[in-house]
């Protein structure tokens, strides 16, 4: 009996993994009837309305970053997950394209760091967008041609660059965090009751239709009292939100283009994963794309997207999803602990990435050591 329990634990068949495998399955496709869809407004006994701080963000401040007035946002909580807030696409019509363009054209640029830097020289990864747009726009999908750099992009880090090997941030690997994304993050978190959020680190994940993101907890940030913000663009995903233990079965929900999540309080350190990318619901992408009109963009503070740039973005997001997570690493007045190695650390060994944990869902790169992690205790 004990032997069987041990082998079960060894094979990692915890409740979360079972659900992960269920939704990752392709043939036959899984039943999605239990997946919460906040976009349809269908009430569920698990969904509660989240209270926002309507006074924290003025309509002008919201519009400046491409968001609707906070009173118009549809924000939800989930029973049993205090501190978790889901905001169903609060962008102004026509304003997502500008953020998509930033994610595809601007944020992958130096000095930000991306997966391609791990095995290519800085000059080769200098202009990912510029080196990709031509073949992306003339390519016929039937032809087998080498993938462009943009299609090979898997992650970008911003601000304090996350080190995938040591699972840490450090003072000596920092580049300025993009001001526009800092400002967007500040407004969203303020509306959720967290004034003064300081966006210090960002991870962008670029998912193809067959990508997934393994079960993990984001705990490398030094101040866990600050929320974690997640934004999604392009194709949809199934997001699984679990508990503090791998044994806790997760809740499944759809994340569509423009949707946002705030993980704070007791939900800040919960296990989560993305087992599956799915085509956006009918009409969803069309409304994102149609909105990309110059007149609408003029009324907001976000920069207009040229026709040429938008054509490339559209092609890309028709088969891909981009997720941006924004993190405050340090609390007010906090600094990184001084370690002897922190002066010598280089990026040379930084070869891993999300895609260790993103491709098969089996590897869990950031283990929590808590008393309920019996599988951690066993190994
Ligand atoms: C992450 C993450 C979730 C997503 O980057 O840490 O959990 O929806 N992303 O892609
Ligand atoms: Mn995460």
mmCIF file of C-alpha atoms and ligand atoms in Angstrom:
data_model
loop_
_atom_site.group_PDB
_atom_site.id
_atom_site.type_symbol
_atom_site.label_atom_id
_atom_site.label_comp_id
_atom_site.label_asym_id
_atom_site.label_seq_id
_atom_site.Cartn_x
_atom_site.Cartn_y
_atom_site.Cartn_z
ATOM 1 C CA UNK A 1 0.000 0.000 0.000
ATOM 2 C CA UNK A 2 2.710 2.422 1.046
ATOM 3 C CA UNK A 3 4.682 1.347 -1.977
ATOM 4 C CA UNK A 4 1.771 2.132 -4.272
ATOM 5 C CA UNK A 5 1.308 5.565 -2.722
ATOM 6 C CA UNK A 6 5.009 6.237 -3.172
ATOM 7 C CA UNK A 7 4.966 5.211 -6.820
ATOM 8 C CA UNK A 8 1.885 7.326 -7.412
ATOM 9 C CA UNK A 9 3.701 10.306 -5.950
ATOM 10 C CA UNK A 10 6.797 9.515 -7.950
ATOM 11 C CA UNK A 11 4.850 9.515 -11.180
ATOM 12 C CA UNK A 12 3.485 12.866 -10.100
ATOM 13 C CA UNK A 13 -0.143 11.971 -10.483
ATOM 14 C CA UNK A 14 -1.398 14.759 -8.279
ATOM 15 C CA UNK A 15 -4.830 16.263 -8.838
ATOM 16 C CA UNK A 16 -3.437 19.290 -10.676
ATOM 17 C CA UNK A 17 -1.459 17.176 -13.115
ATOM 18 C CA UNK A 18 -4.460 15.025 -13.879
ATOM 19 C CA UNK A 19 -6.530 18.079 -14.804
ATOM 20 C CA UNK A 20 -3.603 19.513 -16.767
ATOM 21 C CA UNK A 21 -3.352 16.346 -18.824
ATOM 22 C CA UNK A 22 -7.112 16.280 -19.322
ATOM 23 C CA UNK A 23 -7.135 19.718 -20.980
ATOM 24 C CA UNK A 24 -3.917 19.159 -22.894
ATOM 25 C CA UNK A 25 -5.332 16.099 -24.617
ATOM 26 C CA UNK A 26 -6.012 16.481 -28.346
ATOM 27 C CA UNK A 27 -7.618 13.247 -29.351
ATOM 28 C CA UNK A 28 -10.428 13.083 -28.510
ATOM 29 C CA UNK A 29 -10.700 16.769 -27.577
ATOM 30 C CA UNK A 30 -11.607 17.375 -23.932
ATOM 31 C CA UNK A 31 -15.017 18.447 -22.702
ATOM 32 C CA UNK A 32 -14.893 22.195 -21.998
ATOM 33 C CA UNK A 33 -18.240 22.362 -20.204
ATOM 34 C CA UNK A 34 -16.577 22.876 -16.814
ATOM 35 C CA UNK A 35 -14.352 25.728 -18.003
ATOM 36 C CA UNK A 36 -15.464 29.112 -16.657
ATOM 37 C CA UNK A 37 -15.949 31.708 -19.383
ATOM 38 C CA UNK A 38 -16.085 35.192 -17.876
ATOM 39 C CA UNK A 39 -16.763 36.735 -21.292
ATOM 40 C CA UNK A 40 -20.211 35.232 -21.705
ATOM 41 C CA UNK A 41 -21.618 36.654 -18.495
ATOM 42 C CA UNK A 42 -23.164 33.288 -17.669
ATOM 43 C CA UNK A 43 -23.584 33.236 -13.923
ATOM 44 C CA UNK A 44 -22.001 30.426 -11.962
ATOM 45 C CA UNK A 45 -22.150 29.733 -8.256
ATOM 46 C CA UNK A 46 -18.356 30.084 -8.192
ATOM 47 C CA UNK A 47 -18.216 33.564 -9.737
ATOM 48 C CA UNK A 48 -18.588 36.676 -7.626
ATOM 49 C CA UNK A 49 -18.380 40.322 -8.641
ATOM 50 C CA UNK A 50 -15.091 41.965 -7.651
ATOM 51 C CA UNK A 51 -15.139 45.408 -6.040
ATOM 52 C CA UNK A 52 -12.936 47.920 -7.771
ATOM 53 C CA UNK A 53 -11.681 51.258 -6.479
ATOM 54 C CA UNK A 54 -13.568 53.574 -8.849
ATOM 55 C CA UNK A 55 -11.831 56.656 -7.498
ATOM 56 C CA UNK A 56 -8.294 55.349 -7.953
ATOM 57 C CA UNK A 57 -8.120 55.932 -11.714
ATOM 58 C CA UNK A 58 -9.675 58.863 -13.582
ATOM 59 C CA UNK A 59 -11.328 58.302 -16.957
ATOM 60 C CA UNK A 60 -8.529 60.309 -18.563
ATOM 61 C CA UNK A 61 -5.827 58.175 -16.914
ATOM 62 C CA UNK A 62 -7.589 55.017 -18.058
ATOM 63 C CA UNK A 63 -8.027 56.297 -21.631
ATOM 64 C CA UNK A 64 -4.379 57.303 -21.770
ATOM 65 C CA UNK A 65 -3.357 53.629 -21.546
ATOM 66 C CA UNK A 66 -6.226 52.436 -23.759
ATOM 67 C CA UNK A 67 -8.659 51.344 -21.045
ATOM 68 C CA UNK A 68 -12.380 51.971 -20.536
ATOM 69 C CA UNK A 69 -13.505 53.977 -17.499
ATOM 70 C CA UNK A 70 -13.112 51.695 -14.452
ATOM 71 C CA UNK A 71 -16.868 51.826 -13.727
ATOM 72 C CA UNK A 72 -17.439 49.985 -17.019
ATOM 73 C CA UNK A 73 -14.996 47.144 -16.310
ATOM 74 C CA UNK A 74 -16.424 43.670 -15.743
ATOM 75 C CA UNK A 75 -14.340 42.380 -12.850
ATOM 76 C CA UNK A 76 -14.878 39.048 -11.120
ATOM 77 C CA UNK A 77 -13.610 37.018 -8.226
ATOM 78 C CA UNK A 78 -13.807 33.283 -7.661
ATOM 79 C CA UNK A 79 -15.243 31.636 -4.607
ATOM 80 C CA UNK A 80 -12.418 30.022 -2.662
ATOM 81 C CA UNK A 81 -9.702 32.205 -4.226
ATOM 82 C CA UNK A 82 -9.466 35.414 -2.181
ATOM 83 C CA UNK A 83 -7.303 38.015 -3.901
ATOM 84 C CA UNK A 84 -7.836 36.628 -7.397
ATOM 85 C CA UNK A 85 -9.399 39.162 -9.778
ATOM 86 C CA UNK A 86 -10.339 38.492 -13.397
ATOM 87 C CA UNK A 87 -11.095 41.507 -15.601
ATOM 88 C CA UNK A 88 -12.852 40.632 -18.824
ATOM 89 C CA UNK A 89 -11.230 42.700 -21.597
ATOM 90 C CA UNK A 90 -11.379 46.272 -20.225
ATOM 91 C CA UNK A 91 -9.639 47.804 -23.264
ATOM 92 C CA UNK A 92 -11.302 50.576 -25.250
ATOM 93 C CA UNK A 93 -12.378 49.463 -28.724
ATOM 94 C CA UNK A 94 -9.395 49.797 -31.032
ATOM 95 C CA UNK A 95 -6.773 49.896 -28.306
ATOM 96 C CA UNK A 96 -5.547 46.309 -28.153
ATOM 97 C CA UNK A 97 -3.640 46.569 -31.453
ATOM 98 C CA UNK A 98 -1.258 49.105 -29.986
ATOM 99 C CA UNK A 99 -0.366 46.745 -27.092
ATOM 100 C CA UNK A 100 -0.030 43.799 -29.473
ATOM 101 C CA UNK A 101 2.372 45.845 -31.601
ATOM 102 C CA UNK A 102 4.409 46.714 -28.484
ATOM 103 C CA UNK A 103 4.649 43.007 -27.581
ATOM 104 C CA UNK A 104 5.720 41.939 -31.068
ATOM 105 C CA UNK A 105 7.737 44.887 -32.360
ATOM 106 C CA UNK A 106 8.961 46.993 -29.436
ATOM 107 C CA UNK A 107 9.499 44.870 -26.310
ATOM 108 C CA UNK A 108 11.639 42.195 -28.041
ATOM 109 C CA UNK A 109 14.158 44.967 -28.901
ATOM 110 C CA UNK A 110 17.401 45.467 -27.015
ATOM 111 C CA UNK A 111 18.194 46.019 -24.215
ATOM 112 C CA UNK A 112 15.411 43.575 -23.348
ATOM 113 C CA UNK A 113 16.385 39.913 -23.265
ATOM 114 C CA UNK A 114 14.770 37.084 -25.243
ATOM 115 C CA UNK A 115 15.175 33.343 -25.754
ATOM 116 C CA UNK A 116 16.975 33.916 -29.071
ATOM 117 C CA UNK A 117 19.798 35.730 -27.235
ATOM 118 C CA UNK A 118 20.699 32.455 -25.560
ATOM 119 C CA UNK A 119 22.224 31.071 -28.735
ATOM 120 C CA UNK A 120 22.560 34.050 -31.070
ATOM 121 C CA UNK A 121 24.745 37.150 -31.037
ATOM 122 C CA UNK A 122 23.265 40.556 -30.119
ATOM 123 C CA UNK A 123 23.643 41.730 -33.722
ATOM 124 C CA UNK A 124 21.602 38.774 -34.959
ATOM 125 C CA UNK A 125 18.787 39.424 -32.481
ATOM 126 C CA UNK A 126 18.990 43.201 -32.893
ATOM 127 C CA UNK A 127 15.937 43.662 -35.098
ATOM 128 C CA UNK A 128 13.666 40.645 -34.797
ATOM 129 C CA UNK A 129 10.688 42.484 -36.263
ATOM 130 C CA UNK A 130 12.610 44.014 -39.168
ATOM 131 C CA UNK A 131 14.210 40.679 -40.049
ATOM 132 C CA UNK A 132 10.858 38.863 -39.989
ATOM 133 C CA UNK A 133 8.226 41.126 -41.544
ATOM 134 C CA UNK A 134 9.104 40.597 -45.164
ATOM 135 C CA UNK A 135 8.903 36.810 -45.173
ATOM 136 C CA UNK A 136 5.898 36.898 -42.868
ATOM 137 C CA UNK A 137 3.936 39.071 -45.262
ATOM 138 C CA UNK A 138 4.815 37.332 -48.543
ATOM 139 C CA UNK A 139 4.928 33.759 -47.303
ATOM 140 C CA UNK A 140 2.274 31.352 -48.433
ATOM 141 C CA UNK A 141 1.231 29.103 -45.618
ATOM 142 C CA UNK A 142 1.459 26.056 -47.853
ATOM 143 C CA UNK A 143 5.210 26.392 -48.372
ATOM 144 C CA UNK A 144 7.650 24.945 -45.873
ATOM 145 C CA UNK A 145 10.110 27.708 -45.206
ATOM 146 C CA UNK A 146 12.475 28.357 -42.315
ATOM 147 C CA UNK A 147 10.748 30.024 -39.385
ATOM 148 C CA UNK A 148 11.298 33.746 -38.983
ATOM 149 C CA UNK A 149 12.855 35.108 -35.784
ATOM 150 C CA UNK A 150 9.444 36.387 -34.734
ATOM 151 C CA UNK A 151 8.027 32.885 -35.068
ATOM 152 C CA UNK A 152 10.924 31.526 -33.006
ATOM 153 C CA UNK A 153 10.417 34.064 -30.237
ATOM 154 C CA UNK A 154 9.286 32.292 -27.037
ATOM 155 C CA UNK A 155 9.948 34.734 -24.231
ATOM 156 C CA UNK A 156 11.145 38.251 -23.524
ATOM 157 C CA UNK A 157 12.122 39.607 -20.122
ATOM 158 C CA UNK A 158 11.868 43.257 -19.076
ATOM 159 C CA UNK A 159 13.245 45.292 -16.172
ATOM 160 C CA UNK A 160 14.921 42.948 -13.695
ATOM 161 C CA UNK A 161 15.578 40.096 -16.099
ATOM 162 C CA UNK A 162 14.459 36.781 -14.711
ATOM 163 C CA UNK A 163 17.287 34.251 -14.615
ATOM 164 C CA UNK A 164 15.800 30.896 -15.625
ATOM 165 C CA UNK A 165 18.674 28.896 -14.189
ATOM 166 C CA UNK A 166 18.948 30.425 -10.746
ATOM 167 C CA UNK A 167 15.230 31.367 -10.651
ATOM 168 C CA UNK A 168 16.173 34.750 -9.285
ATOM 169 C CA UNK A 169 16.246 38.415 -10.200
ATOM 170 C CA UNK A 170 19.368 40.407 -9.418
ATOM 171 C CA UNK A 171 20.348 44.048 -9.062
ATOM 172 C CA UNK A 172 23.052 43.769 -11.710
ATOM 173 C CA UNK A 173 20.815 42.529 -14.482
ATOM 174 C CA UNK A 174 18.375 45.357 -14.912
ATOM 175 C CA UNK A 175 17.357 47.522 -17.844
ATOM 176 C CA UNK A 176 14.684 50.255 -17.743
ATOM 177 C CA UNK A 177 11.153 48.879 -17.602
ATOM 178 C CA UNK A 178 8.994 50.167 -20.533
ATOM 179 C CA UNK A 179 7.220 53.336 -19.367
ATOM 180 C CA UNK A 180 3.968 52.585 -21.199
ATOM 181 C CA UNK A 181 3.590 49.106 -19.690
ATOM 182 C CA UNK A 182 4.552 50.506 -16.285
ATOM 183 C CA UNK A 183 1.758 53.017 -16.585
ATOM 184 C CA UNK A 184 -0.818 50.448 -17.791
ATOM 185 C CA UNK A 185 0.106 48.168 -14.866
ATOM 186 C CA UNK A 186 -0.138 51.032 -12.397
ATOM 187 C CA UNK A 187 -3.696 51.903 -13.471
ATOM 188 C CA UNK A 188 -4.971 48.314 -13.468
ATOM 189 C CA UNK A 189 -3.531 47.427 -10.068
ATOM 190 C CA UNK A 190 -4.673 50.757 -8.567
ATOM 191 C CA UNK A 191 -8.237 50.005 -9.666
ATOM 192 C CA UNK A 192 -7.879 46.605 -7.984
ATOM 193 C CA UNK A 193 -6.953 48.215 -4.668
ATOM 194 C CA UNK A 194 -3.158 48.266 -4.914
ATOM 195 C CA UNK A 195 -2.031 51.871 -5.290
ATOM 196 C CA UNK A 196 1.602 52.592 -6.088
ATOM 197 C CA UNK A 197 2.402 49.306 -7.850
ATOM 198 C CA UNK A 198 5.905 49.483 -9.206
ATOM 199 C CA UNK A 199 6.319 47.357 -12.329
ATOM 200 C CA UNK A 200 9.913 46.173 -12.069
ATOM 201 C CA UNK A 201 10.011 42.903 -13.991
ATOM 202 C CA UNK A 202 8.060 41.533 -16.917
ATOM 203 C CA UNK A 203 7.929 38.187 -18.661
ATOM 204 C CA UNK A 204 6.315 37.920 -22.080
ATOM 205 C CA UNK A 205 5.395 34.431 -23.253
ATOM 206 C CA UNK A 206 4.743 33.762 -26.927
ATOM 207 C CA UNK A 207 2.562 30.691 -27.438
ATOM 208 C CA UNK A 208 1.917 28.819 -30.658
ATOM 209 C CA UNK A 209 -1.213 26.705 -30.990
ATOM 210 C CA UNK A 210 0.557 23.623 -29.591
ATOM 211 C CA UNK A 211 2.331 25.341 -26.660
ATOM 212 C CA UNK A 212 1.544 24.906 -23.004
ATOM 213 C CA UNK A 213 2.947 26.241 -19.744
ATOM 214 C CA UNK A 214 3.694 23.814 -16.942
ATOM 215 C CA UNK A 215 2.418 23.853 -13.380
ATOM 216 C CA UNK A 216 4.268 26.436 -11.302
ATOM 217 C CA UNK A 217 4.151 29.141 -8.654
ATOM 218 C CA UNK A 218 5.693 32.584 -9.177
ATOM 219 C CA UNK A 219 7.609 33.128 -5.981
ATOM 220 C CA UNK A 220 10.944 34.593 -7.083
ATOM 221 C CA UNK A 221 9.791 38.140 -6.374
ATOM 222 C CA UNK A 222 10.958 39.302 -2.943
ATOM 223 C CA UNK A 223 7.720 41.019 -1.885
ATOM 224 C CA UNK A 224 4.719 38.718 -2.161
ATOM 225 C CA UNK A 225 2.377 41.327 -0.742
ATOM 226 C CA UNK A 226 2.461 43.030 -4.145
ATOM 227 C CA UNK A 227 0.113 41.603 -6.779
ATOM 228 C CA UNK A 228 1.078 39.826 -9.972
ATOM 229 C CA UNK A 229 -0.586 41.094 -13.134
ATOM 230 C CA UNK A 230 -1.234 39.032 -16.249
ATOM 231 C CA UNK A 231 -2.478 40.300 -19.651
ATOM 232 C CA UNK A 232 -3.331 38.220 -22.707
ATOM 233 C CA UNK A 233 -3.580 38.978 -26.415
ATOM 234 C CA UNK A 234 -4.419 36.951 -29.493
ATOM 235 C CA UNK A 235 -5.677 33.388 -29.334
ATOM 236 C CA UNK A 236 -7.448 32.070 -26.240
ATOM 237 C CA UNK A 237 -6.105 29.791 -23.535
ATOM 238 C CA UNK A 238 -7.286 27.534 -20.781
ATOM 239 C CA UNK A 239 -5.826 28.774 -17.512
ATOM 240 C CA UNK A 240 -5.783 26.488 -14.481
ATOM 241 C CA UNK A 241 -5.748 28.043 -11.020
ATOM 242 C CA UNK A 242 -4.920 25.614 -8.239
ATOM 243 C CA UNK A 243 -4.177 25.800 -4.559
ATOM 244 C CA UNK A 244 -1.100 26.038 -2.352
ATOM 245 C CA UNK A 245 -0.540 22.281 -2.813
ATOM 246 C CA UNK A 246 -0.107 20.271 -5.987
ATOM 247 C CA UNK A 247 -2.759 17.960 -4.573
ATOM 248 C CA UNK A 248 -5.439 20.652 -4.833
ATOM 249 C CA UNK A 249 -7.537 20.257 -7.977
ATOM 250 C CA UNK A 250 -7.486 23.464 -10.044
ATOM 251 C CA UNK A 251 -10.319 25.566 -11.453
ATOM 252 C CA UNK A 252 -10.271 25.939 -15.250
ATOM 253 C CA UNK A 253 -11.115 29.199 -17.000
ATOM 254 C CA UNK A 254 -10.789 30.669 -20.477
ATOM 255 C CA UNK A 255 -8.499 33.628 -21.047
ATOM 256 C CA UNK A 256 -9.346 35.559 -24.200
ATOM 257 C CA UNK A 257 -7.658 38.474 -25.922
ATOM 258 C CA UNK A 258 -7.662 41.568 -23.723
ATOM 259 C CA UNK A 259 -8.461 39.665 -20.527
ATOM 260 C CA UNK A 260 -6.474 40.407 -17.382
ATOM 261 C CA UNK A 261 -5.815 38.678 -14.087
ATOM 262 C CA UNK A 262 -4.546 40.021 -10.819
ATOM 263 C CA UNK A 263 -3.179 37.470 -8.372
ATOM 264 C CA UNK A 264 -2.904 39.054 -4.956
ATOM 265 C CA UNK A 265 -3.240 38.289 -1.266
ATOM 266 C CA UNK A 266 -3.902 34.614 -0.619
ATOM 267 C CA UNK A 267 -3.982 33.922 -4.366
ATOM 268 C CA UNK A 268 -0.545 35.395 -5.053
ATOM 269 C CA UNK A 269 1.323 32.116 -4.509
ATOM 270 C CA UNK A 270 -1.121 29.594 -5.942
ATOM 271 C CA UNK A 271 -0.133 26.918 -8.415
ATOM 272 C CA UNK A 272 -1.225 27.682 -11.962
ATOM 273 C CA UNK A 273 -0.634 26.508 -15.536
ATOM 274 C CA UNK A 274 -1.764 26.872 -19.156
ATOM 275 C CA UNK A 275 -2.411 23.389 -20.587
ATOM 276 C CA UNK A 276 -3.923 24.517 -23.857
ATOM 277 C CA UNK A 277 -4.127 27.268 -26.463
ATOM 278 C CA UNK A 278 -7.455 27.454 -28.291
ATOM 279 C CA UNK A 279 -8.779 29.398 -31.258
ATOM 280 C CA UNK A 280 -10.421 32.637 -30.148
ATOM 281 C CA UNK A 281 -14.231 32.397 -30.144
ATOM 282 C CA UNK A 282 -15.984 33.335 -33.398
ATOM 283 C CA UNK A 283 -15.992 37.058 -33.927
ATOM 284 C CA UNK A 284 -13.638 37.744 -31.020
ATOM 285 C CA UNK A 285 -10.524 38.356 -33.092
ATOM 286 C CA UNK A 286 -12.511 40.220 -35.713
ATOM 287 C CA UNK A 287 -13.653 42.723 -33.116
ATOM 288 C CA UNK A 288 -10.081 43.177 -31.886
ATOM 289 C CA UNK A 289 -8.900 43.791 -35.411
ATOM 290 C CA UNK A 290 -11.793 45.894 -36.667
ATOM 291 C CA UNK A 291 -11.317 48.260 -33.801
ATOM 292 C CA UNK A 292 -7.919 49.192 -35.106
ATOM 293 C CA UNK A 293 -9.108 52.427 -36.653
ATOM 294 C CA UNK A 294 -7.131 55.608 -36.463
ATOM 295 C CA UNK A 295 -10.081 57.724 -35.344
ATOM 296 C CA UNK A 296 -10.669 55.548 -32.281
ATOM 297 C CA UNK A 297 -7.031 55.551 -31.408
ATOM 298 C CA UNK A 298 -6.923 59.329 -31.502
ATOM 299 C CA UNK A 299 -9.353 59.512 -28.604
ATOM 300 C CA UNK A 300 -7.076 57.456 -26.406
ATOM 301 C CA UNK A 301 -3.479 57.964 -25.389
ATOM 302 C CA UNK A 302 -2.117 54.872 -27.062
ATOM 303 C CA UNK A 303 -0.009 55.269 -30.156
ATOM 304 C CA UNK A 304 -1.694 54.451 -33.457
ATOM 305 C CA UNK A 305 -0.550 51.352 -35.312
ATOM 306 C CA UNK A 306 0.378 51.725 -38.977
ATOM 307 C CA UNK A 307 -1.494 49.638 -41.528
ATOM 308 C CA UNK A 308 1.703 47.749 -42.392
ATOM 309 C CA UNK A 309 2.498 46.914 -38.775
ATOM 310 C CA UNK A 310 -1.045 45.832 -38.062
ATOM 311 C CA UNK A 311 -1.100 43.477 -41.048
ATOM 312 C CA UNK A 312 1.899 41.649 -39.565
ATOM 313 C CA UNK A 313 0.436 41.633 -36.036
ATOM 314 C CA UNK A 314 -2.853 40.232 -37.360
ATOM 315 C CA UNK A 315 -1.127 37.404 -39.142
ATOM 316 C CA UNK A 316 0.821 36.581 -36.035
ATOM 317 C CA UNK A 317 -2.034 36.589 -33.523
ATOM 318 C CA UNK A 318 -4.278 34.583 -35.806
ATOM 319 C CA UNK A 319 -2.346 31.535 -34.679
ATOM 320 C CA UNK A 320 -0.581 32.690 -31.517
ATOM 321 C CA UNK A 321 -1.142 34.014 -28.041
ATOM 322 C CA UNK A 322 0.964 36.532 -26.157
ATOM 323 C CA UNK A 323 0.854 36.671 -22.373
ATOM 324 C CA UNK A 324 2.490 39.458 -20.374
ATOM 325 C CA UNK A 325 3.068 39.094 -16.653
ATOM 326 C CA UNK A 326 4.139 42.146 -14.697
ATOM 327 C CA UNK A 327 5.779 41.848 -11.318
ATOM 328 C CA UNK A 328 6.954 44.134 -8.562
ATOM 329 C CA UNK A 329 10.096 42.424 -7.296
ATOM 330 C CA UNK A 330 11.052 44.567 -4.294
ATOM 331 C CA UNK A 331 8.916 46.037 -1.555
ATOM 332 C CA UNK A 332 9.214 49.733 -0.649
ATOM 333 C CA UNK A 333 12.744 50.350 0.615
ATOM 334 C CA UNK A 334 13.744 46.742 0.002
ATOM 335 C CA UNK A 335 16.904 45.784 -1.878
ATOM 336 C CA UNK A 336 18.447 42.574 -3.136
ATOM 337 C CA UNK A 337 20.422 40.621 -0.558
ATOM 338 C CA UNK A 338 24.161 41.020 -1.061
ATOM 339 C CA UNK A 339 25.592 37.620 -1.992
ATOM 340 C CA UNK A 340 29.232 36.856 -2.826
ATOM 341 C CA UNK A 341 28.197 35.518 -6.218
ATOM 342 C CA UNK A 342 25.997 38.454 -7.139
ATOM 343 C CA UNK A 343 29.040 40.337 -8.450
ATOM 344 C CA UNK A 344 30.214 37.500 -10.627
ATOM 345 C CA UNK A 345 26.939 36.308 -12.015
ATOM 346 C CA UNK A 346 26.850 36.295 -15.780
ATOM 347 C CA UNK A 347 24.191 35.262 -18.206
ATOM 348 C CA UNK A 348 26.353 32.707 -19.908
ATOM 349 C CA UNK A 349 24.569 29.767 -18.400
ATOM 350 C CA UNK A 350 21.143 31.144 -19.122
ATOM 351 C CA UNK A 351 20.000 28.622 -21.656
ATOM 352 C CA UNK A 352 16.774 27.396 -20.173
ATOM 353 C CA UNK A 353 13.471 29.139 -20.240
ATOM 354 C CA UNK A 354 9.828 28.712 -19.892
ATOM 355 C CA UNK A 355 9.852 26.271 -22.692
ATOM 356 C CA UNK A 356 11.383 23.646 -20.564
ATOM 357 C CA UNK A 357 8.233 23.865 -18.621
ATOM 358 C CA UNK A 358 6.126 25.155 -21.444
ATOM 359 C CA UNK A 359 6.326 22.292 -23.853
ATOM 360 C CA UNK A 360 5.471 19.178 -21.932
ATOM 361 C CA UNK A 361 3.913 20.390 -18.744
ATOM 362 C CA UNK A 362 5.813 17.715 -16.887
ATOM 363 C CA UNK A 363 8.675 19.786 -15.643
ATOM 364 C CA UNK A 364 7.948 22.119 -12.847
ATOM 365 C CA UNK A 365 10.662 24.699 -12.739
ATOM 366 C CA UNK A 366 9.723 26.572 -9.630
ATOM 367 C CA UNK A 367 8.967 24.251 -6.793
ATOM 368 C CA UNK A 368 7.552 25.520 -3.586
ATOM 369 C CA UNK A 369 8.724 23.923 -0.445
ATOM 370 C CA UNK A 370 5.741 23.831 1.791
ATOM 371 C CA UNK A 371 4.652 21.223 4.247
ATOM 372 C CA UNK A 372 1.868 20.022 1.980
ATOM 373 C CA UNK A 373 4.195 19.284 -0.922
ATOM 374 C CA UNK A 374 4.641 15.667 -0.108
ATOM 375 C CA UNK A 375 6.173 15.016 -3.505
ATOM 376 C CA UNK A 376 8.858 17.588 -2.742
ATOM 377 C CA UNK A 377 9.436 15.959 0.600
ATOM 378 C CA UNK A 378 9.773 12.555 -0.996
ATOM 379 C CA UNK A 379 12.355 13.431 -3.574
HETATM 380 C C1 LIG B 1 3.661 33.177 -16.155
HETATM 381 C C2 LIG B 1 2.281 32.666 -16.319
HETATM 382 C C3 LIG B 1 0.266 32.504 -17.579
HETATM 383 C C4 LIG B 1 -0.322 32.707 -18.934
HETATM 384 O O1 LIG B 1 4.209 33.743 -17.123
HETATM 385 O O2 LIG B 1 4.219 33.041 -15.055
HETATM 386 O O3 LIG B 1 1.810 32.031 -15.415
HETATM 387 O O4 LIG B 1 -1.542 32.919 -18.977
HETATM 388 N N1 LIG B 1 1.603 32.927 -17.457
HETATM 389 O O5 LIG B 1 0.378 32.602 -19.944
HETATM 390 MN MN1 LIG B 2 2.978 32.199 -13.585
#
